[in-house]
Amino acid sequence: MTATLEVVRCGPMVSVQDGGRPGWSRYGIPASGPVDRLAHAVANTLVDRPADAAALEVSDGGLVVVADRAVTLAGASVAIEIDGVELGWSVGVVTVAAGARVSVRPDSGARWGYLAAAGGIAAPSWLGSAATHLVSGLGGGVLGAGDVLPVDGAVLRSELDGGVAEVELSVGGPVRVVLGPQDRHFGDEVVARLRSSPFEVTAQADRMGMRLDGPSLAPADALAIPSEPVVRGSIQVAGDGVPTVLLADHQPTGGYPKIATVISCDLDGLARRRPGAALRFDAVGPDEAVTAARAEAARRRRLLRALASPDRTIGQRLFRRNLIGGADPEV
Amino acid sequence: MTVGRVRPVGDAAVLVEVEGVDPDDVWRRVRALDRAFVDAEGVVEVCPGLVNLLVHFDPLVTDHAEIAETLRSVDLSRAPSVTPRDHVVDVTYGGSAGPDLGAVARAAGLDVDDVVRRHVAASYRVMMYGFAPGYAYLGGVPTELQLPRKETAVRDVPAGSVIIANDQCLVTTLTMPTGWWVIGRSSTPILTPHDNRPARFDVGDRVRFRAVMP
């Protein structure tokens, strides 16, 4: 059964995102995909979709959709109102009636929210992926009022309805970085400043990157490096000393020196923070970074597996298995 | 050989520096390393630059030290050779398609037709992609046409614009601001799948321009 979601109202920076299209950076094409990969995966998993399936990424401007028939939707890091009534959870599932007005925005602690649909949102694909590169609009697409999104194979899963309080998507704690690849150009004093000073998230944050407020990180030597490939997580420092952390739609190359690189498993938590949020960096060695990546991958696998169990309501499963956000016996 | 420092980039990549005095030689070795290395265990993606190469790996499978070890064992002389392809890109020069052609001519002390002739006569190499999808940096702008970027960027330069700055030329794929000099516009699509490539050129390919009437 195909249902449709009609976009009634839509702010900027609302797009279709699947797990991304890695592998094309040599052609100038970033992987794109969700800025907050964990929240995106959680939303999909709650309605038994693959973690990297297409879902909607919603920024502060918000999104209002109306379905032409009843559908089951899942959200993560969202505040949802159905016909003006707030649901009161930020992670969970809701089945809405045909014609209901579904208003979605990131929850008060998050910069990006995600909406998935049981059955799956169908969207155009480019290079095998529905992830949207926002500036070009290539991929699944940037949403605007009047768009109609098909939900292929829409199924009602009202037995899953309800909030999932146990999923902890909030942030805290230092953001781990590996120094380099150009830390040597900055000088010891500037690197020490990165490691010891508080920084603050600014409002200048989009899918390409987030600028941070804090002490100047201007390199000790003005230097010109040839433009070189960069990664999601690179902390590049422009001539004004302001650091920018590159995110999902980052330019594939850059000529600014990079003082450090945020490790991939701490990027979701960083990108989730709202303007004004404080943060600190914690420098770790490459081996420690790999260990952290492996531990976090295992934690996420368990979390998503617990959320995906098909035979119980979410509340029941979480209560029984106590796997979410709690002690982790395997690491 | 061959590779210089291997620097960690976060938890899932290393930047491999290729050392040398002659930039052309360095760039050739970057591309040889790119070809030699692409199938190594745990490697997810390799992206060549001008003087270095970024190797993305899966940290669940391998780590920085293993990748560095593999790099040290790469024999560049056994890198598969590829024959660069030749491309011709049609350009409408000047007028509304190339509003900066006159300014480039004045700066070069040439007349407009001479600028076009020289731009068309030159042969370009695809040095690397950057900035945005399909933005192929083409090296080879003749010395007499080389200008630094403008002081300020111009907004809304249309997709397909042929722009130059310093020794580089590129054909834009998106309508975006640019501080480069807009000398023409091309109807040759760059960002179109060709032979399982998302873009028309591969790094190392040769490009020539051909003047067409508007």
Coordinates of C-alpha atoms in Angstrom, one line a residue:
Chain A
M1 CA 0.0 0.0 0.0
T2 CA 1.4 3.4 -0.9
A3 CA 0.6 6.4 1.3
T4 CA 1.9 9.9 0.7
L5 CA 3.1 12.6 3.0
E6 CA 2.4 16.1 1.6
V7 CA 4.7 18.8 2.8
V8 CA 2.4 21.7 4.0
R9 CA 5.1 23.9 5.5
C10 CA 8.9 23.5 5.6
G11 CA 11.8 25.5 6.9
P12 CA 15.2 25.6 5.3
M13 CA 17.7 22.7 5.6
V14 CA 15.1 19.9 5.6
S15 CA 16.0 17.0 3.4
V16 CA 15.9 13.3 2.6
Q17 CA 18.9 11.5 4.0
D18 CA 19.9 7.8 3.9
G19 CA 23.1 6.4 5.2
G20 CA 25.1 8.4 2.7
R21 CA 27.2 7.8 -0.5
P22 CA 30.8 7.3 0.5
G23 CA 33.3 6.5 -2.2
W24 CA 33.1 9.4 -4.5
S25 CA 35.3 12.1 -2.8
R26 CA 37.8 11.8 -5.7
Y27 CA 35.1 13.4 -7.9
G28 CA 34.4 16.2 -5.3
I29 CA 31.4 14.4 -4.0
P30 CA 31.0 14.2 -0.2
A31 CA 29.3 11.3 1.5
S32 CA 26.4 13.4 2.8
G33 CA 23.9 11.4 4.9
P34 CA 22.5 12.4 8.2
V35 CA 24.4 15.0 10.3
D36 CA 23.4 13.0 13.4
R37 CA 23.9 9.4 12.2
L38 CA 22.8 7.8 15.5
A39 CA 19.5 9.7 15.7
H40 CA 18.8 8.9 12.1
A41 CA 19.5 5.2 12.7
V42 CA 17.3 5.1 15.8
A43 CA 14.3 6.7 14.0
N44 CA 14.5 4.1 11.2
T45 CA 15.1 1.2 13.6
L46 CA 12.0 2.0 15.7
V47 CA 9.8 1.2 12.7
D48 CA 11.8 -1.8 11.6
R49 CA 13.6 -0.1 8.7
P50 CA 17.3 -0.6 8.0
A51 CA 19.4 1.8 10.0
D52 CA 20.6 3.5 6.8
A53 CA 17.2 3.8 5.1
A54 CA 15.9 7.1 3.8
A55 CA 14.4 9.3 6.4
L56 CA 13.7 13.0 6.8
E57 CA 16.3 15.3 8.5
V58 CA 14.6 18.4 10.1
S59 CA 16.3 21.6 11.1
D60 CA 15.0 24.4 13.3
G61 CA 12.6 25.8 10.7
G62 CA 10.6 22.6 11.1
L63 CA 8.4 20.5 8.9
V64 CA 4.6 20.0 8.7
V65 CA 3.3 17.1 6.7
V66 CA -0.2 15.6 6.2
A67 CA -0.6 12.0 5.2
D68 CA -3.3 10.9 2.8
R69 CA -3.9 7.7 4.8
A70 CA -3.0 6.4 8.2
V71 CA 0.8 5.9 8.6
T72 CA 3.1 4.9 11.4
L73 CA 6.0 7.4 11.9
A74 CA 9.1 7.3 14.1
G75 CA 11.1 10.3 15.4
A76 CA 14.4 10.8 17.1
S77 CA 15.6 14.0 18.6
V78 CA 12.2 15.6 17.7
A79 CA 9.3 17.5 19.2
I80 CA 6.2 16.4 17.3
E81 CA 2.7 17.9 17.4
I82 CA -0.3 16.0 16.0
D83 CA -3.0 18.5 15.1
G84 CA -1.5 20.9 17.6
V85 CA -1.1 18.5 20.5
E86 CA 2.5 17.9 21.6
L87 CA 3.4 14.2 22.0
G88 CA 5.8 14.8 24.9
W89 CA 8.7 12.6 23.8
S90 CA 11.8 13.1 21.7
V91 CA 12.3 9.5 20.6
G92 CA 9.4 7.3 19.8
V93 CA 6.7 6.1 17.4
V94 CA 3.3 7.5 16.5
T95 CA 0.5 6.3 14.2
V96 CA -1.4 9.2 12.7
A97 CA -4.7 9.2 11.0
A98 CA -5.3 10.3 7.4
G99 CA -5.4 14.1 7.2
A100 CA -3.8 14.6 10.6
R101 CA -1.3 17.6 10.6
V102 CA 2.1 16.4 11.8
S103 CA 4.4 19.1 12.9
V104 CA 8.1 18.1 13.5
R105 CA 11.1 20.1 14.7
P106 CA 14.3 19.2 16.5
D107 CA 13.7 18.8 20.3
S108 CA 14.9 21.5 22.6
G109 CA 18.2 19.8 23.1
A110 CA 19.0 19.0 19.5
R111 CA 20.1 20.8 16.4
W112 CA 18.7 18.1 14.0
G113 CA 15.7 15.8 14.2
Y114 CA 14.8 12.7 12.2
L115 CA 11.5 11.3 11.0
A116 CA 11.1 7.8 9.5
A117 CA 8.1 6.0 8.3
A118 CA 7.0 2.3 8.6
G119 CA 7.3 0.9 5.1
G120 CA 9.9 3.5 4.1
I121 CA 10.0 6.9 2.4
A122 CA 10.7 6.6 -1.3
A123 CA 13.0 9.2 -2.7
P124 CA 15.1 9.8 -5.8
S125 CA 18.5 8.2 -5.8
W126 CA 21.8 9.6 -7.1
L127 CA 24.9 7.3 -7.3
G128 CA 22.9 4.6 -5.5
S129 CA 21.9 6.8 -2.5
A130 CA 19.0 9.0 -1.5
A131 CA 21.3 11.1 0.7
T132 CA 20.9 14.8 -0.2
H133 CA 23.8 17.1 -0.8
L134 CA 22.0 20.2 0.3
V135 CA 23.8 22.9 -1.7
S136 CA 23.2 21.2 -5.0
G137 CA 20.0 19.4 -4.1
L138 CA 21.4 16.2 -5.7
G139 CA 20.1 13.0 -4.1
G140 CA 16.8 12.5 -2.4
G141 CA 16.1 16.2 -2.4
V142 CA 15.7 19.3 -0.3
L143 CA 12.1 19.5 0.9
G144 CA 9.7 22.4 0.2
A145 CA 6.0 23.2 0.7
G146 CA 4.0 21.3 -1.9
D147 CA 6.3 18.3 -2.2
V148 CA 4.7 14.9 -2.0
L149 CA 6.7 12.0 -0.5
P150 CA 5.5 8.5 -1.3
V151 CA 5.6 6.0 1.6
D152 CA 5.9 2.7 -0.3
G153 CA 4.6 -0.4 1.4
A154 CA 3.1 1.8 4.2
V155 CA 2.2 -0.5 7.1
L156 CA 0.4 0.4 10.3
R157 CA 2.4 -0.5 13.3
S158 CA 0.4 1.1 16.0
E159 CA 1.5 -1.6 18.5
L160 CA 4.9 0.2 18.5
D161 CA 3.4 3.6 19.4
G162 CA 4.9 5.5 22.4
G163 CA 7.9 7.3 23.5
V164 CA 11.2 5.6 24.2
A165 CA 12.5 7.5 27.2
E166 CA 15.4 5.1 27.7
V167 CA 17.3 6.1 24.5
E168 CA 19.8 8.6 25.6
L169 CA 20.7 10.9 22.7
S170 CA 21.7 14.0 24.7
V171 CA 25.3 15.1 24.9
G172 CA 27.9 15.9 27.4
G173 CA 31.5 15.2 28.1
P174 CA 34.5 16.2 26.1
V175 CA 34.7 15.7 22.4
R176 CA 37.7 13.4 21.5
V177 CA 40.1 14.5 18.8
V178 CA 43.3 13.1 17.2
L179 CA 45.7 16.0 16.7
G180 CA 46.7 16.8 13.2
P181 CA 47.3 16.4 10.4
Q182 CA 48.7 20.0 10.5
D183 CA 49.0 20.5 14.3
R184 CA 52.7 21.1 13.9
H185 CA 52.1 24.4 12.1
F186 CA 50.1 25.8 15.0
G187 CA 52.8 25.8 17.7
D188 CA 52.6 24.2 21.1
E189 CA 50.8 27.2 22.7
V190 CA 47.9 27.1 20.3
V191 CA 47.6 23.3 20.5
A192 CA 47.5 23.6 24.3
R193 CA 44.7 26.2 23.9
L194 CA 42.7 23.7 21.9
R195 CA 43.2 21.1 24.5
S196 CA 42.4 23.2 27.6
S197 CA 40.0 26.0 26.7
P198 CA 36.2 25.9 26.6
F199 CA 34.6 26.4 23.2
E200 CA 31.0 27.2 22.3
V201 CA 28.8 26.1 19.4
T202 CA 27.7 29.1 17.3
A203 CA 24.6 29.6 15.2
Q204 CA 26.8 29.3 12.1
A205 CA 26.2 25.6 11.7
D206 CA 24.8 23.8 8.7
R207 CA 25.2 20.5 7.0
M208 CA 28.7 21.5 5.8
G209 CA 30.2 22.5 9.1
M210 CA 29.9 24.2 12.5
R211 CA 31.9 27.2 13.5
L212 CA 33.0 27.4 17.2
D213 CA 33.5 30.3 19.5
G214 CA 36.5 30.4 21.7
P215 CA 40.1 31.6 21.9
S216 CA 41.8 32.2 18.6
L217 CA 43.6 29.2 17.2
A218 CA 45.5 31.2 14.5
P219 CA 48.5 29.2 13.5
A220 CA 51.9 30.5 14.7
D221 CA 53.1 30.8 11.1
A222 CA 51.0 32.1 8.4
L223 CA 51.2 29.2 6.0
A224 CA 49.9 28.2 2.6
I225 CA 49.3 24.5 2.2
P226 CA 48.1 23.1 -1.2
S227 CA 44.5 22.2 -1.1
E228 CA 44.2 18.6 0.1
P229 CA 41.5 16.1 0.8
V230 CA 39.8 16.5 4.2
V231 CA 37.4 14.4 6.3
R232 CA 34.2 14.8 8.2
G233 CA 35.4 15.8 11.6
S234 CA 38.4 17.9 10.4
I235 CA 38.9 21.0 12.5
Q236 CA 40.1 23.5 10.0
V237 CA 41.2 27.0 11.1
A238 CA 40.8 29.9 8.8
G239 CA 43.2 32.9 8.9
D240 CA 41.0 34.6 11.5
G241 CA 41.8 31.8 14.0
V242 CA 38.2 30.6 14.1
P243 CA 37.8 26.8 14.1
T244 CA 35.2 25.0 11.9
V245 CA 34.4 21.4 12.3
L246 CA 33.5 19.8 9.0
L247 CA 30.2 17.8 8.8
A248 CA 28.3 15.6 6.4
D249 CA 28.2 17.9 3.4
H250 CA 31.8 19.2 3.8
Q251 CA 33.8 20.3 0.8
P252 CA 36.0 17.3 -0.2
T253 CA 39.2 19.4 -0.1
G254 CA 40.4 22.4 1.7
G255 CA 43.4 24.7 1.9
Y256 CA 43.1 25.6 5.5
P257 CA 45.4 23.9 8.0
K258 CA 43.6 21.3 10.3
I259 CA 44.7 21.4 13.9
A260 CA 42.9 18.2 14.8
T261 CA 40.2 15.8 13.7
V262 CA 37.1 14.9 15.8
I263 CA 36.9 11.1 16.0
S264 CA 33.9 9.7 14.1
C265 CA 32.0 8.3 17.1
D266 CA 32.0 11.7 18.9
L267 CA 30.8 13.6 15.8
D268 CA 27.0 12.9 16.3
G269 CA 27.1 14.2 19.8
L270 CA 29.0 17.3 18.7
A271 CA 26.7 18.1 15.8
R272 CA 23.7 17.6 18.0
R273 CA 24.6 20.5 20.2
R274 CA 22.7 23.7 19.9
P275 CA 24.2 27.2 19.5
G276 CA 25.5 28.4 22.9
A277 CA 26.3 24.9 24.1
A278 CA 29.8 24.6 25.7
L279 CA 32.3 22.0 24.8
R280 CA 35.8 20.9 25.5
F281 CA 38.2 18.8 23.4
D282 CA 40.1 15.8 24.7
A283 CA 43.1 14.8 22.6
V284 CA 43.6 11.0 22.2
G285 CA 46.1 9.0 20.3
P286 CA 45.3 7.1 17.1
D287 CA 45.2 3.8 18.9
E288 CA 42.8 5.1 21.5
A289 CA 40.6 6.6 18.8
V290 CA 40.3 3.2 17.1
T291 CA 39.5 1.5 20.4
A292 CA 36.8 4.1 21.0
A293 CA 35.4 3.6 17.5
R294 CA 35.1 -0.1 18.0
A295 CA 33.5 0.2 21.5
E296 CA 31.0 2.8 20.2
A297 CA 30.2 0.6 17.1
A298 CA 29.4 -2.3 19.4
R299 CA 27.3 -0.1 21.7
R300 CA 25.3 1.2 18.8
R301 CA 24.8 -2.3 17.4
R302 CA 23.3 -3.4 20.7
L303 CA 21.2 -0.4 21.0
L304 CA 19.7 -0.7 17.6
R305 CA 19.2 -4.5 18.0
A306 CA 17.3 -3.9 21.2
L307 CA 15.1 -1.3 19.5
A308 CA 14.4 -3.5 16.5
S309 CA 13.1 -6.6 18.3
P310 CA 9.9 -7.2 16.4
D311 CA 7.8 -9.1 18.9
R312 CA 7.3 -6.6 21.8
T313 CA 6.3 -3.1 22.3
I314 CA 9.2 -0.7 22.7
G315 CA 8.6 0.0 26.3
Q316 CA 8.4 -3.7 27.2
R317 CA 11.6 -4.6 25.4
L318 CA 13.6 -1.8 26.9
F319 CA 12.3 -2.6 30.3
R320 CA 13.1 -6.3 30.0
R321 CA 16.5 -6.0 28.5
N322 CA 17.8 -2.8 30.1
L323 CA 20.2 -2.4 27.3
I324 CA 19.8 1.2 26.5
G325 CA 22.0 3.9 27.8
G326 CA 23.0 1.9 30.8
A327 CA 26.0 -0.1 31.9
D328 CA 27.7 -1.9 29.2
P329 CA 29.2 -5.3 30.3
E330 CA 31.0 -6.0 27.0
V331 CA 33.4 -3.0 27.0
Chain B
M1 CA 60.6 4.6 -2.1
T2 CA 58.5 6.5 -1.9
V3 CA 56.0 7.7 0.5
G4 CA 56.9 10.3 3.1
R5 CA 55.1 10.8 6.4
V6 CA 51.9 9.0 7.1
R7 CA 49.8 11.2 9.4
P8 CA 46.8 10.0 11.4
V9 CA 43.5 11.8 10.5
G10 CA 41.0 11.0 13.2
D11 CA 40.1 7.4 13.9
A12 CA 39.5 6.3 10.3
A13 CA 42.0 7.8 7.9
V14 CA 45.6 8.7 7.3
L15 CA 47.1 11.4 5.1
V16 CA 50.0 10.1 3.1
E17 CA 52.5 12.7 2.1
V18 CA 54.5 12.2 -1.1
E19 CA 57.8 14.0 -1.0
G20 CA 59.9 15.5 -3.9
V21 CA 61.2 18.6 -5.5
D22 CA 59.4 18.6 -8.8
P23 CA 55.6 19.1 -8.4
D24 CA 54.8 17.2 -11.6
D25 CA 56.8 14.2 -10.4
V26 CA 55.2 14.4 -6.9
W27 CA 51.7 14.5 -8.5
R28 CA 52.6 11.5 -10.8
R29 CA 53.7 9.5 -7.8
V30 CA 50.5 10.5 -5.9
R31 CA 48.5 9.0 -8.8
A32 CA 50.6 5.9 -9.0
L33 CA 50.1 5.3 -5.2
D34 CA 46.4 5.9 -5.6
R35 CA 46.2 3.1 -8.2
A36 CA 48.4 0.7 -6.3
F37 CA 46.7 1.1 -3.0
V38 CA 43.0 1.0 -3.8
D39 CA 42.4 -2.7 -3.0
A40 CA 44.2 -3.0 0.3
E41 CA 42.5 -4.8 3.2
G42 CA 40.2 -2.5 5.2
V43 CA 40.6 0.5 2.9
V44 CA 37.3 2.1 2.3
E45 CA 38.2 5.0 0.0
V46 CA 41.3 6.7 -1.4
C47 CA 41.3 10.4 -2.4
P48 CA 44.3 11.8 -4.2
G49 CA 45.4 15.4 -3.7
L50 CA 48.3 17.3 -5.4
V51 CA 51.0 16.3 -2.9
N52 CA 49.3 13.8 -0.7
L53 CA 46.7 11.1 -0.6
L54 CA 43.9 10.5 1.9
V55 CA 43.3 6.9 2.8
H56 CA 40.0 6.2 4.6
F57 CA 39.9 2.9 6.4
D58 CA 37.3 0.9 8.4
P59 CA 38.5 1.1 12.1
L60 CA 36.6 -2.0 12.8
V61 CA 38.9 -3.9 10.4
T62 CA 42.3 -2.3 10.5
D63 CA 44.1 0.7 12.1
H64 CA 46.6 3.4 11.3
A65 CA 49.7 1.3 11.9
E66 CA 48.5 -1.5 9.6
I67 CA 47.7 0.9 6.9
A68 CA 51.1 2.6 7.3
E69 CA 52.8 -0.8 7.1
T70 CA 50.9 -1.6 3.9
L71 CA 52.0 1.7 2.4
R72 CA 55.6 1.0 3.1
S73 CA 55.4 -2.2 1.1
V74 CA 53.7 -0.7 -1.9
D75 CA 55.9 -1.0 -5.0
L76 CA 55.0 2.0 -7.2
S77 CA 56.7 0.5 -10.2
R78 CA 54.0 -2.2 -10.2
A79 CA 51.1 0.3 -10.1
P80 CA 48.7 -0.5 -12.9
S81 CA 49.2 2.0 -15.6
V82 CA 46.2 3.8 -17.0
T83 CA 46.0 5.7 -20.2
P84 CA 44.6 9.2 -19.6
R85 CA 41.6 10.0 -21.7
D86 CA 41.2 13.1 -23.8
H87 CA 38.2 15.3 -23.6
V88 CA 36.9 18.3 -25.5
V89 CA 34.7 20.9 -23.8
D90 CA 32.7 23.3 -25.8
V91 CA 32.7 26.9 -24.6
T92 CA 30.9 30.1 -25.6
Y93 CA 33.4 32.8 -24.7
G94 CA 32.6 36.3 -23.7
G95 CA 29.4 38.3 -23.7
S96 CA 26.9 37.4 -21.0
A97 CA 28.4 33.9 -21.0
G98 CA 31.8 35.2 -20.0
P99 CA 31.5 38.7 -18.5
D100 CA 35.1 38.8 -17.3
L101 CA 36.7 38.1 -20.7
G102 CA 37.3 41.8 -21.4
A103 CA 38.9 42.3 -18.0
V104 CA 41.2 39.3 -18.5
A105 CA 42.2 40.7 -21.9
R106 CA 43.0 44.1 -20.4
A107 CA 45.0 42.6 -17.6
A108 CA 47.0 40.5 -20.0
G109 CA 47.4 43.3 -22.5
L110 CA 45.8 41.2 -25.2
D111 CA 42.7 41.6 -27.3
V112 CA 39.7 39.4 -26.5
D113 CA 40.1 37.1 -29.5
D114 CA 43.7 36.5 -28.5
V115 CA 42.7 35.5 -25.0
V116 CA 40.2 33.0 -26.5
R117 CA 42.8 31.7 -28.9
R118 CA 45.3 31.1 -26.2
H119 CA 42.8 29.5 -23.9
V120 CA 41.8 27.1 -26.6
A121 CA 45.3 26.4 -27.7
A122 CA 46.4 25.2 -24.3
S123 CA 46.2 21.6 -23.1
Y124 CA 44.9 21.1 -19.5
R125 CA 45.3 18.2 -17.0
V126 CA 42.7 17.2 -14.4
M127 CA 44.8 17.8 -11.3
M128 CA 42.2 17.0 -8.6
Y129 CA 38.5 17.5 -7.7
G130 CA 37.5 19.8 -4.9
F131 CA 35.1 22.4 -3.5
A132 CA 31.8 20.8 -4.7
P133 CA 30.6 17.8 -6.8
G134 CA 32.2 17.7 -10.2
Y135 CA 34.5 20.7 -9.6
A136 CA 37.6 19.4 -11.5
Y137 CA 40.7 21.6 -11.1
L138 CA 42.4 21.8 -14.5
G139 CA 46.0 22.8 -14.5
G140 CA 47.5 24.5 -17.6
V141 CA 46.3 28.0 -18.0
P142 CA 48.9 29.8 -20.1
T143 CA 51.2 32.1 -18.1
E144 CA 50.0 35.3 -19.9
L145 CA 46.4 34.6 -18.9
Q146 CA 47.2 33.9 -15.2
L147 CA 45.5 36.3 -12.8
P148 CA 45.0 36.1 -9.0
R149 CA 41.5 35.6 -7.7
K150 CA 39.3 38.7 -7.4
E151 CA 39.3 40.6 -4.1
T152 CA 35.6 39.7 -3.6
A153 CA 33.5 36.9 -4.9
V154 CA 30.6 37.5 -7.3
R155 CA 27.4 35.9 -6.4
D156 CA 25.2 33.5 -8.4
V157 CA 27.7 32.7 -11.1
P158 CA 25.7 30.1 -13.3
A159 CA 26.5 26.4 -13.5
G160 CA 28.5 25.7 -16.6
S161 CA 30.7 28.8 -16.2
V162 CA 34.3 28.4 -17.4
I163 CA 36.4 30.2 -14.8
I164 CA 40.1 30.8 -14.4
A165 CA 42.4 31.9 -11.6
N166 CA 46.2 31.5 -11.4
D167 CA 47.2 28.5 -13.4
Q168 CA 43.9 26.8 -13.0
C169 CA 40.7 26.6 -14.9
L170 CA 37.4 24.9 -14.1
V171 CA 33.9 24.3 -15.4
T172 CA 31.4 24.9 -12.6
T173 CA 28.6 22.5 -11.9
L174 CA 26.5 24.6 -9.5
T175 CA 25.3 28.1 -9.4
M176 CA 27.5 29.6 -6.7
P177 CA 29.6 32.6 -5.7
T178 CA 33.1 32.6 -7.1
G179 CA 36.1 34.9 -7.0
W180 CA 37.6 33.4 -10.2
W181 CA 37.4 35.2 -13.6
V182 CA 34.4 34.1 -15.7
I183 CA 35.4 33.9 -19.3
G184 CA 32.8 31.7 -20.9
R185 CA 30.1 29.1 -20.4
S186 CA 30.0 25.5 -21.5
S187 CA 27.1 23.3 -22.4
T188 CA 29.2 20.1 -21.9
P189 CA 27.9 18.5 -18.7
I190 CA 30.6 17.6 -16.3
L191 CA 28.5 16.0 -13.6
T192 CA 26.9 13.3 -15.6
P193 CA 27.4 9.6 -15.2
H194 CA 29.8 8.3 -17.9
D195 CA 31.0 4.7 -18.0
N196 CA 30.2 4.3 -14.3
R197 CA 31.9 7.5 -13.4
P198 CA 29.8 10.2 -11.7
A199 CA 31.8 12.9 -13.5
R200 CA 33.2 13.2 -17.0
F201 CA 36.9 13.3 -16.1
D202 CA 39.2 11.2 -14.1
V203 CA 42.2 12.8 -12.3
G204 CA 45.1 12.7 -14.8
D205 CA 42.9 13.1 -17.9
R206 CA 43.6 15.7 -20.6
V207 CA 41.2 18.4 -21.5
R208 CA 41.0 20.9 -24.3
F209 CA 38.5 23.6 -24.9
R210 CA 36.8 24.4 -28.2
A211 CA 35.2 27.8 -28.9
V212 CA 31.6 27.5 -30.2
M213 CA 29.2 30.2 -31.3
P214 CA 26.5 31.2 -28.8

